[in-house]
mmCIF file of C-alpha atoms in Angstrom:
data_model
loop_
_atom_site.group_PDB
_atom_site.id
_atom_site.type_symbol
_atom_site.label_atom_id
_atom_site.label_comp_id
_atom_site.label_asym_id
_atom_site.label_seq_id
_atom_site.Cartn_x
_atom_site.Cartn_y
_atom_site.Cartn_z
ATOM 1 C CA LYS A 1 0.000 0.000 0.000
ATOM 2 C CA ALA A 2 1.135 3.528 -0.675
ATOM 3 C CA GLY A 3 1.737 5.619 2.417
ATOM 4 C CA VAL A 4 0.252 8.946 3.407
ATOM 5 C CA THR A 5 1.215 11.616 0.913
ATOM 6 C CA GLN A 6 1.314 15.346 1.513
ATOM 7 C CA THR A 7 1.677 18.111 -1.008
ATOM 8 C CA PRO A 8 3.521 20.320 -1.346
ATOM 9 C CA ARG A 9 6.521 19.275 0.735
ATOM 10 C CA TYR A 10 7.839 22.812 1.074
ATOM 11 C CA LEU A 11 6.100 26.161 0.860
ATOM 12 C CA ILE A 12 7.143 29.761 1.364
ATOM 13 C CA LYS A 13 4.439 32.360 1.892
ATOM 14 C CA THR A 14 4.240 35.994 2.942
ATOM 15 C CA ARG A 15 2.436 37.324 5.988
ATOM 16 C CA GLY A 16 -1.225 37.976 5.270
ATOM 17 C CA GLN A 17 -1.488 35.402 2.497
ATOM 18 C CA GLN A 18 -3.442 32.189 2.739
ATOM 19 C CA VAL A 19 -2.296 28.645 2.082
ATOM 20 C CA THR A 20 -3.860 25.262 1.359
ATOM 21 C CA LEU A 21 -2.136 22.003 2.177
ATOM 22 C CA SER A 22 -3.222 18.626 0.887
ATOM 23 C CA CYS A 23 -3.144 15.134 2.370
ATOM 24 C CA SER A 24 -3.978 11.816 0.727
ATOM 25 C CA PRO A 25 -4.483 9.039 3.288
ATOM 26 C CA ILE A 26 -3.654 5.398 2.935
ATOM 27 C CA SER A 27 -6.223 3.605 0.830
ATOM 28 C CA GLY A 28 -9.110 2.446 3.022
ATOM 29 C CA HIS A 29 -8.382 4.851 5.854
ATOM 30 C CA ARG A 30 -11.320 7.120 6.575
ATOM 31 C CA SER A 31 -9.883 9.248 9.362
ATOM 32 C CA VAL A 32 -7.404 12.052 8.741
ATOM 33 C CA SER A 33 -5.797 14.125 11.483
ATOM 34 C CA TRP A 34 -3.633 17.221 11.173
ATOM 35 C CA TYR A 35 -0.867 18.309 13.528
ATOM 36 C CA GLN A 36 1.367 21.369 13.717
ATOM 37 C CA GLN A 37 4.961 20.776 14.774
ATOM 38 C CA THR A 38 7.172 23.641 15.946
ATOM 39 C CA PRO A 39 10.403 23.659 17.986
ATOM 40 C CA GLY A 40 8.754 25.624 20.784
ATOM 41 C CA GLN A 41 5.341 23.994 21.088
ATOM 42 C CA GLY A 42 6.114 20.511 19.809
ATOM 43 C CA LEU A 43 3.346 18.517 18.168
ATOM 44 C CA GLN A 44 -0.083 20.047 18.551
ATOM 45 C CA PHE A 45 -3.345 18.594 17.304
ATOM 46 C CA LEU A 46 -5.250 20.755 14.846
ATOM 47 C CA PHE A 47 -8.299 18.719 13.827
ATOM 48 C CA GLU A 48 -9.538 15.328 12.721
ATOM 49 C CA TYR A 49 -11.913 14.472 9.922
ATOM 50 C CA PHE A 50 -13.849 11.261 9.553
ATOM 51 C CA SER A 51 -16.253 10.572 6.685
ATOM 52 C CA GLU A 52 -16.153 14.226 5.620
ATOM 53 C CA THR A 53 -17.096 15.477 9.105
ATOM 54 C CA GLN A 54 -14.876 17.205 11.614
ATOM 55 C CA ARG A 55 -14.810 14.882 14.611
ATOM 56 C CA ASN A 56 -12.289 16.600 16.864
ATOM 57 C CA LYS A 57 -10.759 20.035 16.991
ATOM 58 C CA GLY A 58 -7.705 21.359 18.772
ATOM 59 C CA ASN A 59 -7.167 24.757 20.312
ATOM 60 C CA PHE A 60 -6.277 26.806 17.257
ATOM 61 C CA PRO A 61 -7.805 30.060 15.982
ATOM 62 C CA GLY A 62 -10.453 30.083 13.305
ATOM 63 C CA ARG A 63 -7.842 30.990 10.688
ATOM 64 C CA PHE A 64 -7.070 27.289 10.610
ATOM 65 C CA SER A 65 -9.689 25.230 8.842
ATOM 66 C CA GLY A 66 -9.956 21.951 7.039
ATOM 67 C CA ARG A 67 -12.176 19.702 5.075
ATOM 68 C CA GLN A 68 -12.357 16.147 3.846
ATOM 69 C CA PHE A 69 -13.620 14.900 0.535
ATOM 70 C CA SER A 70 -15.630 11.797 -0.261
ATOM 71 C CA ASN A 71 -12.441 9.941 -1.268
ATOM 72 C CA SER A 72 -11.021 10.701 2.228
ATOM 73 C CA ARG A 73 -8.442 13.141 0.889
ATOM 74 C CA SER A 74 -8.160 16.150 3.162
ATOM 75 C CA GLU A 75 -7.066 19.737 2.881
ATOM 76 C CA MET A 76 -6.221 22.271 5.520
ATOM 77 C CA ASN A 77 -6.288 26.001 4.969
ATOM 78 C CA VAL A 78 -4.642 28.771 6.893
ATOM 79 C CA SER A 79 -5.823 32.288 6.164
ATOM 80 C CA THR A 80 -4.105 35.571 6.987
ATOM 81 C CA LEU A 81 -0.774 33.904 7.649
ATOM 82 C CA GLU A 82 1.346 35.049 10.580
ATOM 83 C CA LEU A 83 5.058 34.532 11.165
ATOM 84 C CA GLY A 84 4.189 32.133 13.994
ATOM 85 C CA ASP A 85 2.436 29.822 11.557
ATOM 86 C CA SER A 86 5.820 28.706 10.253
ATOM 87 C CA ALA A 87 5.916 25.026 11.089
ATOM 88 C CA LEU A 88 5.910 21.466 9.842
ATOM 89 C CA TYR A 89 2.334 20.403 9.222
ATOM 90 C CA LEU A 90 1.811 16.680 9.559
ATOM 91 C CA CYS A 91 -1.119 14.667 8.372
ATOM 92 C CA ALA A 92 -1.943 11.231 9.748
ATOM 93 C CA SER A 93 -4.480 8.681 8.626
ATOM 94 C CA THR A 94 -6.010 5.750 10.436
ATOM 95 C CA GLN A 95 -8.712 3.198 10.223
ATOM 96 C CA THR A 96 -11.557 4.036 12.512
ATOM 97 C CA GLY A 97 -11.226 3.539 16.237
ATOM 98 C CA GLY A 98 -8.633 4.253 18.886
ATOM 99 C CA LEU A 99 -7.045 0.805 18.638
ATOM 100 C CA TYR A 100 -5.590 1.581 15.269
ATOM 101 C CA GLU A 101 -2.296 3.394 14.896
ATOM 102 C CA GLN A 102 -1.952 6.627 13.022
ATOM 103 C CA TYR A 103 0.243 6.584 9.933
ATOM 104 C CA PHE A 104 1.987 9.879 9.346
ATOM 105 C CA GLY A 105 2.936 11.570 6.125
ATOM 106 C CA PRO A 106 6.295 13.310 5.610
ATOM 107 C CA GLY A 107 4.782 16.716 6.328
ATOM 108 C CA THR A 108 4.631 20.082 4.616
ATOM 109 C CA ARG A 109 7.239 22.593 5.750
ATOM 110 C CA LEU A 110 5.600 26.031 5.707
ATOM 111 C CA THR A 111 7.753 29.115 6.051
ATOM 112 C CA VAL A 112 6.042 32.479 6.493
ATOM 113 C CA THR A 113 8.180 35.548 5.782
ATOM 114 C CA ALA B 1 -7.371 16.296 30.068
ATOM 115 C CA GLN B 2 -4.428 14.011 29.578
ATOM 116 C CA SER B 3 -0.836 15.220 29.272
ATOM 117 C CA VAL B 4 2.575 13.722 28.565
ATOM 118 C CA THR B 5 5.946 14.680 30.026
ATOM 119 C CA GLN B 6 9.173 13.525 28.466
ATOM 120 C CA LEU B 7 11.705 14.120 31.144
ATOM 121 C CA ASP B 8 14.786 14.542 28.963
ATOM 122 C CA SER B 9 14.925 16.829 25.956
ATOM 123 C CA GLN B 10 18.279 15.427 24.810
ATOM 124 C CA VAL B 11 19.991 12.119 25.494
ATOM 125 C CA PRO B 12 23.528 11.482 24.191
ATOM 126 C CA VAL B 13 24.710 7.891 24.343
ATOM 127 C CA PHE B 14 27.637 5.928 22.948
ATOM 128 C CA GLU B 15 27.082 3.337 20.267
ATOM 129 C CA GLU B 16 26.282 -0.154 21.628
ATOM 130 C CA ALA B 17 25.370 1.273 25.043
ATOM 131 C CA PRO B 18 21.872 0.822 26.512
ATOM 132 C CA VAL B 19 19.427 3.703 26.568
ATOM 133 C CA GLU B 20 16.227 4.610 28.374
ATOM 134 C CA LEU B 21 13.975 7.465 27.291
ATOM 135 C CA ARG B 22 11.559 8.477 30.000
ATOM 136 C CA CYS B 23 7.884 9.283 29.616
ATOM 137 C CA ASN B 24 5.276 10.066 32.252
ATOM 138 C CA TYR B 25 1.624 10.716 31.565
ATOM 139 C CA SER B 26 -1.267 12.226 33.421
ATOM 140 C CA SER B 27 -4.838 11.074 32.949
ATOM 141 C CA SER B 28 -7.831 10.434 35.177
ATOM 142 C CA VAL B 29 -9.035 7.599 32.941
ATOM 143 C CA SER B 30 -7.470 4.671 31.132
ATOM 144 C CA VAL B 31 -5.306 5.443 28.156
ATOM 145 C CA TYR B 32 -3.485 3.931 25.211
ATOM 146 C CA LEU B 33 0.235 4.737 25.029
ATOM 147 C CA PHE B 34 2.524 5.067 22.038
ATOM 148 C CA TRP B 35 6.128 5.774 21.131
ATOM 149 C CA TYR B 36 6.922 7.326 17.766
ATOM 150 C CA VAL B 37 10.266 8.074 16.108
ATOM 151 C CA GLN B 38 10.981 10.913 13.717
ATOM 152 C CA TYR B 39 14.071 10.899 11.509
ATOM 153 C CA PRO B 40 15.233 14.193 9.969
ATOM 154 C CA ASN B 41 12.894 15.566 7.307
ATOM 155 C CA GLN B 42 10.439 12.729 7.779
ATOM 156 C CA GLY B 43 7.092 12.125 9.412
ATOM 157 C CA LEU B 44 6.533 10.035 12.510
ATOM 158 C CA GLN B 45 6.830 6.255 12.557
ATOM 159 C CA LEU B 46 5.245 4.087 15.224
ATOM 160 C CA LEU B 47 7.775 2.167 17.324
ATOM 161 C CA LEU B 48 5.354 0.423 19.663
ATOM 162 C CA LYS B 49 2.046 0.780 21.445
ATOM 163 C CA TYR B 50 0.393 -0.327 24.672
ATOM 164 C CA LEU B 51 -3.323 -1.002 24.469
ATOM 165 C CA SER B 52 -3.873 -3.596 27.196
ATOM 166 C CA GLY B 53 -2.500 -6.878 28.504
ATOM 167 C CA SER B 54 1.197 -7.458 29.107
ATOM 168 C CA THR B 55 2.894 -4.369 30.469
ATOM 169 C CA LEU B 56 6.111 -5.090 28.550
ATOM 170 C CA VAL B 57 5.675 -4.147 24.937
ATOM 171 C CA LYS B 58 8.154 -4.973 22.201
ATOM 172 C CA GLY B 59 8.423 -2.832 19.110
ATOM 173 C CA ILE B 60 10.424 -2.437 15.962
ATOM 174 C CA ASN B 61 14.193 -1.906 15.714
ATOM 175 C CA GLY B 62 14.834 -3.671 19.043
ATOM 176 C CA PHE B 63 12.969 -1.163 21.200
ATOM 177 C CA GLU B 64 10.710 -2.083 24.092
ATOM 178 C CA ALA B 65 8.697 -0.171 26.670
ATOM 179 C CA GLU B 66 7.150 -0.977 30.007
ATOM 180 C CA PHE B 67 3.804 0.360 31.146
ATOM 181 C CA ASN B 68 3.751 1.138 34.859
ATOM 182 C CA LYS B 69 0.273 2.147 35.959
ATOM 183 C CA SER B 70 1.185 3.025 39.543
ATOM 184 C CA GLN B 71 3.939 5.376 38.392
ATOM 185 C CA THR B 72 2.012 6.494 35.277
ATOM 186 C CA SER B 73 5.120 5.871 33.203
ATOM 187 C CA PHE B 74 5.891 4.338 29.838
ATOM 188 C CA HIS B 75 9.680 4.403 29.468
ATOM 189 C CA LEU B 76 11.317 3.325 26.216
ATOM 190 C CA ARG B 77 14.429 1.157 26.294
ATOM 191 C CA LYS B 78 16.937 -0.410 23.960
ATOM 192 C CA PRO B 79 19.781 -2.636 25.204
ATOM 193 C CA SER B 80 22.279 -1.611 22.529
ATOM 194 C CA VAL B 81 21.895 1.440 20.308
ATOM 195 C CA HIS B 82 23.240 2.019 16.806
ATOM 196 C CA ILE B 83 24.208 5.192 15.001
ATOM 197 C CA SER B 84 21.047 4.794 12.940
ATOM 198 C CA ASP B 85 18.912 5.225 16.085
ATOM 199 C CA THR B 86 19.817 8.923 16.163
ATOM 200 C CA ALA B 87 16.433 10.635 15.885
ATOM 201 C CA GLU B 88 13.678 12.407 17.815
ATOM 202 C CA TYR B 89 11.435 10.189 19.907
ATOM 203 C CA PHE B 90 7.906 11.113 20.946
ATOM 204 C CA CYS B 91 5.714 9.580 23.600
ATOM 205 C CA ALA B 92 1.969 9.957 23.042
ATOM 206 C CA VAL B 93 -1.263 9.119 24.817
ATOM 207 C CA ARG B 94 -4.905 8.904 23.875
ATOM 208 C CA LEU B 95 -7.976 7.980 25.875
ATOM 209 C CA ASN B 96 -9.098 4.386 25.440
ATOM 210 C CA SER B 97 -12.705 5.362 24.823
ATOM 211 C CA GLY B 98 -14.249 7.496 22.153
ATOM 212 C CA ASN B 99 -12.354 8.967 19.249
ATOM 213 C CA THR B 100 -9.920 11.293 20.941
ATOM 214 C CA PRO B 101 -6.747 12.712 19.416
ATOM 215 C CA LEU B 102 -3.198 11.816 20.311
ATOM 216 C CA VAL B 103 -1.498 14.048 22.851
ATOM 217 C CA PHE B 104 2.262 14.155 22.372
ATOM 218 C CA GLY B 105 5.156 14.887 24.659
ATOM 219 C CA LYS B 106 7.741 17.499 23.632
ATOM 220 C CA GLY B 107 10.108 14.847 22.339
ATOM 221 C CA THR B 108 13.548 13.515 23.253
ATOM 222 C CA ARG B 109 16.438 13.888 20.857
ATOM 223 C CA LEU B 110 18.586 10.760 21.002
ATOM 224 C CA SER B 111 22.119 11.266 19.730
ATOM 225 C CA VAL B 112 24.211 8.136 19.327
ATOM 226 C CA ILE B 113 27.940 8.812 19.416
ATOM 227 C CA ALA B 114 30.418 6.566 17.587
#
């Protein structure tokens, strides 16, 4: 099986712009979670989508949003970018249920200048 | 809410020496526990997980961890490390009911010295 893929791998944006990141889960996985990884805050949960519905949400401002399509692919969007949004954004997919492990993609490195 | 504390941010160790990476968690209810590894410029890879049953869990690459409920710990160990084990290691917890997200520790950078 192909792993979790994320596009693009690297992105440079300017403050105030918006950005969309994409994640394709492993075939058959219906749950997709997004995490932000920074040196200062570590790995923080953004949100989880299951069957096109947001099932869980972390403590991030409304500038961060996401969605999931019928084929389980997911996108996350960040509007009005701030310097502090510079981070590695990781996507993880899983079969349903807490017993199943999350498989992580390689991440998208976002740099905001 | 649950939380995870990784007690060491950096652990240097000589090649072929044993290593222990410490992890403590806080939760008022039962949890599942995980250790992930992250190599440079890569995503996270699951090393091992504790769901229930035997408290000693064996994972990939020769790693193992022991769940200690009374001490709320889940320390990761390897009897003999290799240069290739140099990476960032993350302990994570999630509640064992419902569909709750993973909560990660801050990570421990393991540096294996030749």
